[in-house]
Coordinates of C-alpha atoms and ligand atoms in Angstrom, one line a residue:
M21 CA 34.9 14.4 -36.0
F22 CA 31.2 13.7 -35.0
K23 CA 30.5 10.7 -35.5
P24 CA 26.4 10.4 -35.9
T25 CA 24.3 7.2 -34.8
L26 CA 22.9 6.3 -38.3
G27 CA 19.1 5.5 -38.8
I28 CA 18.2 2.2 -41.4
I29 CA 15.0 1.9 -42.4
G30 CA 14.7 -2.1 -43.9
G31 CA 16.5 -4.9 -42.1
G32 CA 17.2 -6.8 -45.4
Q33 CA 20.9 -8.1 -46.6
L34 CA 20.8 -4.1 -47.8
G35 CA 20.3 -3.2 -44.7
S36 CA 23.2 -5.1 -43.0
M37 CA 25.5 -4.4 -45.2
L38 CA 24.8 -0.6 -44.7
A39 CA 25.5 -2.1 -40.7
I40 CA 28.9 -3.9 -41.7
A41 CA 30.0 -0.8 -43.2
A42 CA 29.4 1.8 -40.7
S43 CA 30.5 -0.3 -37.7
K44 CA 34.2 -0.5 -39.4
L45 CA 33.9 3.2 -39.4
E46 CA 32.9 3.0 -36.0
I47 CA 29.4 4.7 -36.8
K48 CA 26.6 3.1 -34.3
T49 CA 23.3 1.9 -36.3
V50 CA 19.6 1.5 -35.4
I51 CA 17.4 -0.6 -37.4
F52 CA 13.6 0.1 -38.0
C53 CA 11.9 -2.6 -39.5
D54 CA 8.8 -4.2 -40.0
D55 CA 10.2 -7.9 -39.7
I56 CA 10.9 -9.1 -36.5
D57 CA 13.3 -11.3 -37.7
A58 CA 15.0 -9.0 -39.9
P59 CA 18.5 -9.9 -40.6
A60 CA 20.5 -6.8 -40.3
Q61 CA 19.4 -6.7 -36.6
K62 CA 22.3 -8.9 -36.0
F63 CA 25.0 -6.7 -37.6
S64 CA 23.1 -3.6 -35.5
N65 CA 23.7 -1.5 -32.4
D66 CA 20.3 -1.4 -32.1
F67 CA 16.5 -3.0 -33.4
V68 CA 13.0 -0.9 -33.5
H69 CA 10.5 -3.5 -34.8
G70 CA 7.5 -1.7 -35.9
Q71 CA 4.9 -1.1 -38.9
Y72 CA 6.2 1.6 -41.1
N73 CA 3.2 4.1 -40.1
D74 CA 3.4 3.5 -36.5
Q75 CA 3.3 6.6 -34.4
N76 CA 4.7 5.3 -31.6
K77 CA 7.7 3.4 -33.1
I78 CA 8.6 6.2 -35.5
R79 CA 8.8 8.2 -32.3
E80 CA 10.7 5.2 -30.6
F81 CA 13.5 5.2 -33.8
I82 CA 13.5 9.0 -33.9
S83 CA 14.9 9.6 -30.7
K84 CA 17.8 6.6 -30.7
V85 CA 19.7 8.6 -33.9
D86 CA 20.9 11.7 -35.3
V87 CA 20.8 11.2 -39.0
V88 CA 18.5 8.0 -40.9
T89 CA 18.8 6.4 -44.2
Y90 CA 16.9 3.6 -46.2
E91 CA 17.2 0.4 -47.5
F92 CA 14.8 0.3 -49.9
E93 CA 12.5 3.2 -51.5
N94 CA 9.4 1.9 -51.1
I95 CA 8.8 3.7 -48.2
P96 CA 5.3 5.3 -47.2
Y97 CA 6.1 9.0 -48.1
E98 CA 4.4 10.7 -45.2
T99 CA 6.6 8.8 -42.5
L100 CA 9.8 9.4 -44.5
N101 CA 8.7 13.4 -44.3
E102 CA 7.7 13.1 -40.3
I103 CA 11.2 11.7 -39.5
N104 CA 12.7 14.8 -41.7
R105 CA 11.3 17.3 -39.8
I106 CA 12.8 16.4 -37.0
K107 CA 16.3 14.0 -37.5
P108 CA 17.5 14.8 -40.9
V109 CA 16.6 11.6 -43.9
L110 CA 19.1 11.2 -46.6
P111 CA 18.5 11.0 -49.5
K112 CA 15.7 13.3 -49.1
P113 CA 12.3 12.3 -49.2
S114 CA 11.3 14.1 -52.2
I115 CA 13.9 12.1 -54.2
N116 CA 12.6 8.7 -52.7
R117 CA 8.8 10.5 -53.8
I118 CA 9.5 10.9 -57.3
I119 CA 11.3 7.5 -57.6
Q120 CA 9.0 5.5 -55.7
H121 CA 6.7 6.0 -58.9
R122 CA 7.5 4.9 -61.9
L123 CA 5.7 7.5 -64.1
A124 CA 6.8 10.3 -61.9
E125 CA 10.2 8.7 -62.5
K126 CA 10.6 8.7 -65.9
D127 CA 8.6 12.1 -66.8
F128 CA 11.4 13.1 -64.5
I129 CA 14.4 11.7 -66.6
N130 CA 13.1 12.9 -69.9
N131 CA 13.0 16.2 -68.7
L132 CA 16.6 15.8 -68.5
N133 CA 16.5 15.0 -72.0
I134 CA 17.7 11.2 -71.2
R135 CA 16.3 8.8 -73.2
T136 CA 14.3 6.0 -71.3
T137 CA 11.5 3.2 -73.0
R138 CA 8.6 5.0 -75.0
Y139 CA 5.6 4.4 -72.2
T140 CA 1.9 6.1 -70.8
S141 CA 0.3 5.8 -68.0
I142 CA -3.2 3.6 -67.8
E143 CA -5.7 3.6 -65.7
K144 CA -8.6 2.0 -66.8
K145 CA -8.6 -1.2 -69.7
S146 CA -10.1 1.2 -72.6
E147 CA -7.3 3.4 -72.3
M148 CA -5.0 -0.1 -73.6
D149 CA -7.1 0.5 -77.0
S150 CA -5.2 2.9 -78.8
V151 CA -1.7 2.2 -77.6
E152 CA -0.8 -0.7 -79.9
D153 CA 2.5 1.4 -81.2
L154 CA 3.7 0.0 -77.6
L155 CA 3.5 -3.6 -78.0
P156 CA 5.0 -5.4 -77.5
G157 CA 5.3 -4.1 -74.1
L158 CA 5.3 -4.2 -70.2
L159 CA 2.2 -3.0 -68.1
K160 CA 4.0 -2.5 -64.3
T161 CA 2.3 -1.0 -61.4
V162 CA 3.1 2.1 -60.8
T163 CA 4.4 1.5 -57.2
M164 CA 5.6 -0.9 -55.4
G165 CA 7.3 -3.2 -58.3
Y166 CA 10.4 -5.0 -57.9
D167 CA 12.2 -8.2 -59.4
G168 CA 9.1 -8.5 -61.2
K169 CA 6.4 -8.4 -58.8
G170 CA 3.4 -6.5 -60.4
Q171 CA 4.7 -7.2 -64.3
H172 CA 2.9 -8.6 -67.1
P173 CA 3.9 -9.3 -70.4
V174 CA 1.8 -7.5 -73.1
H175 CA 2.2 -9.4 -77.0
T176 CA -1.0 -8.4 -78.6
L177 CA -4.3 -6.7 -77.4
E178 CA -5.8 -10.4 -77.2
S179 CA -3.3 -11.5 -74.7
L180 CA -5.2 -9.0 -72.2
D181 CA -8.4 -10.9 -72.0
S182 CA -6.7 -13.8 -70.6
I183 CA -5.1 -11.9 -67.7
D184 CA -6.3 -10.5 -64.6
I185 CA -5.9 -7.1 -63.9
D186 CA -7.0 -4.4 -61.8
Y187 CA -6.4 -1.7 -63.6
S188 CA -7.4 0.4 -60.7
K189 CA -4.3 0.4 -59.0
G190 CA -2.9 2.7 -62.3
Y191 CA -0.3 1.1 -64.6
I192 CA 2.3 2.4 -67.0
L193 CA 2.7 0.4 -70.5
E194 CA 5.9 0.3 -71.4
K195 CA 7.3 -0.7 -74.7
L196 CA 9.6 -3.9 -74.4
V197 CA 13.3 -3.4 -75.8
K198 CA 15.4 -5.7 -77.8
L199 CA 17.9 -6.2 -75.3
K200 CA 21.6 -6.7 -76.4
K201 CA 22.4 -6.5 -72.4
E202 CA 21.2 -4.7 -69.4
I203 CA 24.3 -2.1 -67.5
S204 CA 23.7 -0.2 -63.7
I205 CA 25.8 2.7 -62.3
I206 CA 26.8 2.9 -59.6
I207 CA 27.7 6.8 -58.2
T208 CA 27.9 8.2 -54.6
R209 CA 27.3 11.6 -54.2
F210 CA 28.8 13.8 -51.4
S211 CA 27.6 17.6 -51.8
N212 CA 27.4 19.6 -55.4
Q213 CA 30.2 17.9 -58.1
K214 CA 31.8 16.2 -55.3
Y215 CA 30.9 12.4 -55.9
E216 CA 32.9 8.5 -56.8
I217 CA 31.7 6.9 -59.5
Y218 CA 32.4 2.9 -60.3
E219 CA 32.6 2.1 -63.5
P220 CA 29.3 0.2 -65.2
I221 CA 28.5 -3.3 -64.1
E222 CA 26.9 -5.5 -66.8
N223 CA 23.9 -7.3 -65.6
V224 CA 22.4 -11.1 -66.4
H225 CA 18.6 -10.9 -65.1
E226 CA 16.8 -14.2 -65.3
D227 CA 12.6 -14.1 -64.6
Q228 CA 13.1 -10.0 -63.9
I229 CA 15.6 -11.0 -61.1
L230 CA 19.3 -9.8 -61.0
R231 CA 21.0 -13.4 -61.4
N232 CA 24.6 -12.2 -62.3
S233 CA 27.1 -9.0 -62.3
K234 CA 30.8 -8.7 -63.5
I235 CA 32.9 -6.0 -63.8
P236 CA 34.4 -4.5 -66.5
A237 CA 30.7 -5.0 -68.4
E238 CA 31.6 -5.2 -72.6
I239 CA 30.8 -2.3 -73.8
S240 CA 31.9 0.6 -76.5
D241 CA 33.7 3.5 -74.7
K242 CA 30.6 5.5 -76.2
I243 CA 28.6 3.8 -73.7
L244 CA 30.0 3.7 -70.6
N245 CA 30.8 7.4 -71.0
Q246 CA 27.2 8.7 -72.0
S247 CA 26.1 6.0 -68.9
K248 CA 28.3 7.5 -66.5
L249 CA 27.5 11.3 -67.6
W250 CA 23.9 10.4 -66.9
A251 CA 24.2 9.0 -63.9
T252 CA 26.1 12.0 -62.9
Q253 CA 23.4 14.2 -64.3
I254 CA 20.4 12.3 -62.1
A255 CA 22.8 12.9 -59.4
E256 CA 23.0 16.4 -60.0
E257 CA 19.6 16.8 -60.2
L258 CA 18.3 15.8 -57.2
K259 CA 21.0 17.3 -55.5
Y260 CA 21.4 13.7 -53.9
V261 CA 23.1 12.9 -50.7
G262 CA 24.9 9.1 -50.5
T263 CA 24.4 6.1 -52.8
L264 CA 22.2 5.2 -56.1
C265 CA 22.2 3.4 -59.1
V266 CA 20.7 4.0 -62.2
E267 CA 19.9 1.0 -64.1
F268 CA 20.2 0.9 -68.1
F269 CA 19.0 -1.3 -71.2
I270 CA 21.2 -1.8 -74.3
D271 CA 19.6 -2.3 -77.3
R272 CA 20.4 -4.2 -80.4
N273 CA 21.5 -0.9 -82.3
D274 CA 23.2 0.4 -79.1
N275 CA 21.3 2.5 -78.4
L276 CA 21.4 3.6 -74.1
Y277 CA 18.4 3.8 -72.6
V278 CA 17.8 4.5 -68.3
N279 CA 15.4 1.9 -67.1
E280 CA 15.3 2.8 -63.7
I281 CA 16.9 4.6 -60.8
A282 CA 16.9 3.1 -57.2
P283 CA 17.1 5.9 -54.2
R284 CA 19.9 3.5 -51.9
V285 CA 22.8 0.7 -52.6
H286 CA 22.5 -1.7 -54.8
N287 CA 21.8 -5.5 -55.7
S288 CA 24.3 -5.2 -58.7
G289 CA 27.1 -3.5 -56.7
H290 CA 28.0 -6.0 -54.3
L291 CA 30.7 -6.7 -55.7
T292 CA 32.1 -3.1 -55.0
I293 CA 32.8 -4.8 -51.2
N294 CA 36.1 -7.1 -52.6
A295 CA 36.7 -5.2 -56.1
Y296 CA 37.3 -1.4 -55.0
N297 CA 39.3 0.2 -51.8
V298 CA 35.6 1.6 -50.3
S299 CA 32.3 -0.1 -51.4
Q300 CA 29.3 1.5 -52.6
F301 CA 28.0 0.9 -48.9
E302 CA 31.3 2.2 -46.8
N303 CA 30.5 5.4 -49.4
H304 CA 26.3 5.6 -48.5
V305 CA 27.3 6.1 -45.1
R306 CA 30.1 8.5 -45.4
A307 CA 28.0 10.4 -47.4
V308 CA 25.1 10.6 -45.3
C309 CA 27.0 10.8 -42.6
K310 CA 29.3 13.4 -43.4
L311 CA 32.6 11.7 -43.3
E312 CA 35.7 12.0 -45.5
Q313 CA 35.6 11.7 -49.0
I314 CA 38.0 8.8 -50.2
P315 CA 38.9 8.5 -54.0
L316 CA 38.1 5.2 -55.3
Q317 CA 40.6 2.6 -56.6
K318 CA 39.4 -0.5 -58.3
K319 CA 41.8 -3.6 -56.8
S320 CA 40.3 -6.0 -59.2
N321 CA 37.5 -7.3 -62.3
A322 CA 35.1 -9.6 -60.4
E323 CA 32.0 -11.5 -60.7
M324 CA 28.8 -11.5 -58.1
L325 CA 26.2 -14.6 -58.5
N326 CA 23.0 -13.8 -56.6
I327 CA 22.1 -17.1 -55.1
I328 CA 18.1 -17.5 -55.0
G329 CA 16.0 -19.7 -53.0
D330 CA 17.0 -23.2 -52.5
Q331 CA 20.4 -22.8 -54.0
I332 CA 21.5 -21.5 -50.9
T333 CA 22.2 -25.2 -48.9
H334 CA 24.4 -26.2 -51.6
Y335 CA 26.9 -22.7 -50.8
R336 CA 26.5 -23.4 -47.3
N337 CA 28.5 -26.7 -47.4
K338 CA 30.5 -25.4 -49.9
K339 CA 34.2 -24.6 -49.8
F340 CA 35.8 -21.5 -51.4
S341 CA 39.1 -20.4 -52.5
E342 CA 40.5 -17.7 -52.0
N343 CA 39.6 -14.8 -54.6
E344 CA 35.8 -16.0 -53.7
F345 CA 33.7 -14.6 -51.3
F346 CA 30.4 -15.8 -49.9
F347 CA 27.8 -13.6 -48.5
D348 CA 24.8 -15.5 -46.6
Y349 CA 22.0 -13.1 -46.0
L350 CA 20.9 -15.0 -43.1
K351 CA 17.6 -15.4 -43.4
K352 CA 15.3 -17.3 -41.3
D353 CA 12.8 -18.9 -44.1
I354 CA 14.4 -20.2 -47.6
K355 CA 11.6 -18.8 -50.4
D356 CA 11.3 -19.3 -53.6
K357 CA 12.9 -16.5 -56.0
R358 CA 14.0 -15.0 -52.7
K359 CA 17.8 -13.7 -52.9
M360 CA 19.8 -15.7 -49.7
G361 CA 23.2 -14.7 -50.4
H362 CA 25.7 -14.1 -53.4
L363 CA 29.3 -15.1 -54.6
T364 CA 31.4 -12.5 -55.3
T365 CA 34.9 -14.0 -57.5
L366 CA 37.9 -11.6 -58.0
I367 CA 39.4 -12.3 -61.6
S368 CA 42.3 -11.2 -63.1
Ligands
AMP3 P1 12.2 -3.5 -63.8 O1 11.5 -4.3 -62.3 O2 11.3 -2.4 -64.4 O3 13.8 -3.1 -63.4 O4 12.5 -5.2 -64.5 C1 12.9 -5.8 -64.2 C2 14.0 -6.8 -65.1 O5 12.6 -6.9 -66.4 C3 14.9 -5.6 -66.5 O6 16.1 -5.4 -65.8 C4 14.7 -6.3 -67.7 O7 16.1 -7.2 -67.8 C5 13.2 -6.7 -67.8 N1 12.5 -5.5 -68.3 C6 11.9 -4.5 -67.6 N2 11.5 -3.5 -68.5 C7 11.6 -3.9 -69.6 C8 11.7 -3.4 -70.8 N3 10.8 -2.0 -71.2 N4 12.0 -4.0 -72.2 C9 12.9 -4.8 -72.2 N5 13.1 -5.8 -70.7 C10 12.4 -5.2 -69.5

């Protein structure tokens, strides 16, 4: 079987885990990243350091690979498109363009008759005057926000006067959901109606950053089936190839909403490395490199804890039991709110 060389844009923890999964499958990887200290270079066969719009670096990267994927969605669309003219980029750049824009993403989901929070576009301050029914809400930049970055809670219109917002960036105002729970579904699509889907994962966020994840999620069968169905419909409609994550809200009346789609492997799926026969990373590599699809088998229940900022020091010195799996992302600097590692515990 032909084993292509896989190019991965982005060199953080997700890139590292993709490279590790690829090497297990004897697939060579090349990381392209704008951070000279990108941890993923330690696990890849080659590394191209450069800005994502540097023409020479893009060409160098293209010349070294057969197929390209990415570990984060905020890559300039032009860059992905340019690469795609010469070597296939999977998932397709057009998918990334929809998903990296919160309004386009929510319009796409609603057009499939799948529920999201109520929302509206905000491009100038005066537009906030007529949106009282969306309060309390969250004002989010339409592009580039993650882990709570670029997000402002808005409780009343008066509270807006005390925050400094550059409306020209383009915002979306979302009605705040009274959350009971958050879950995510990870699905890897190979081709038409051919996919592997993991069971729903229950997630807890603190300060908008994922803190921990567990399977099984404590949810009704109705929510379980609906979340799987919606994730499958989204993946099919996008004609997606690779691993995709759909994040959901469940409100206090047990209504399910799609919060957002991540067109990539996802932090909440780290536990798939130890809890399944095939991880989300391996499945992504299998799908984009056109390798064999293997039926998923769950091996164990599991919990995953994200290790954030200087908590990593404690874990670096800790002894672990047989059912605990510690992952150190080997990031050069410890920073506040930065994901530094994770711990997965298998539970019976
Ligand atoms: P996001 O970056 O949009 O996924 O938001 C990160 C986290 O913020 C979510 O996982 C929720 O915990 C919280 N959040 C975001 N939007 C809403 C919303 N409309 N209602 C309630 N909680 C939200």
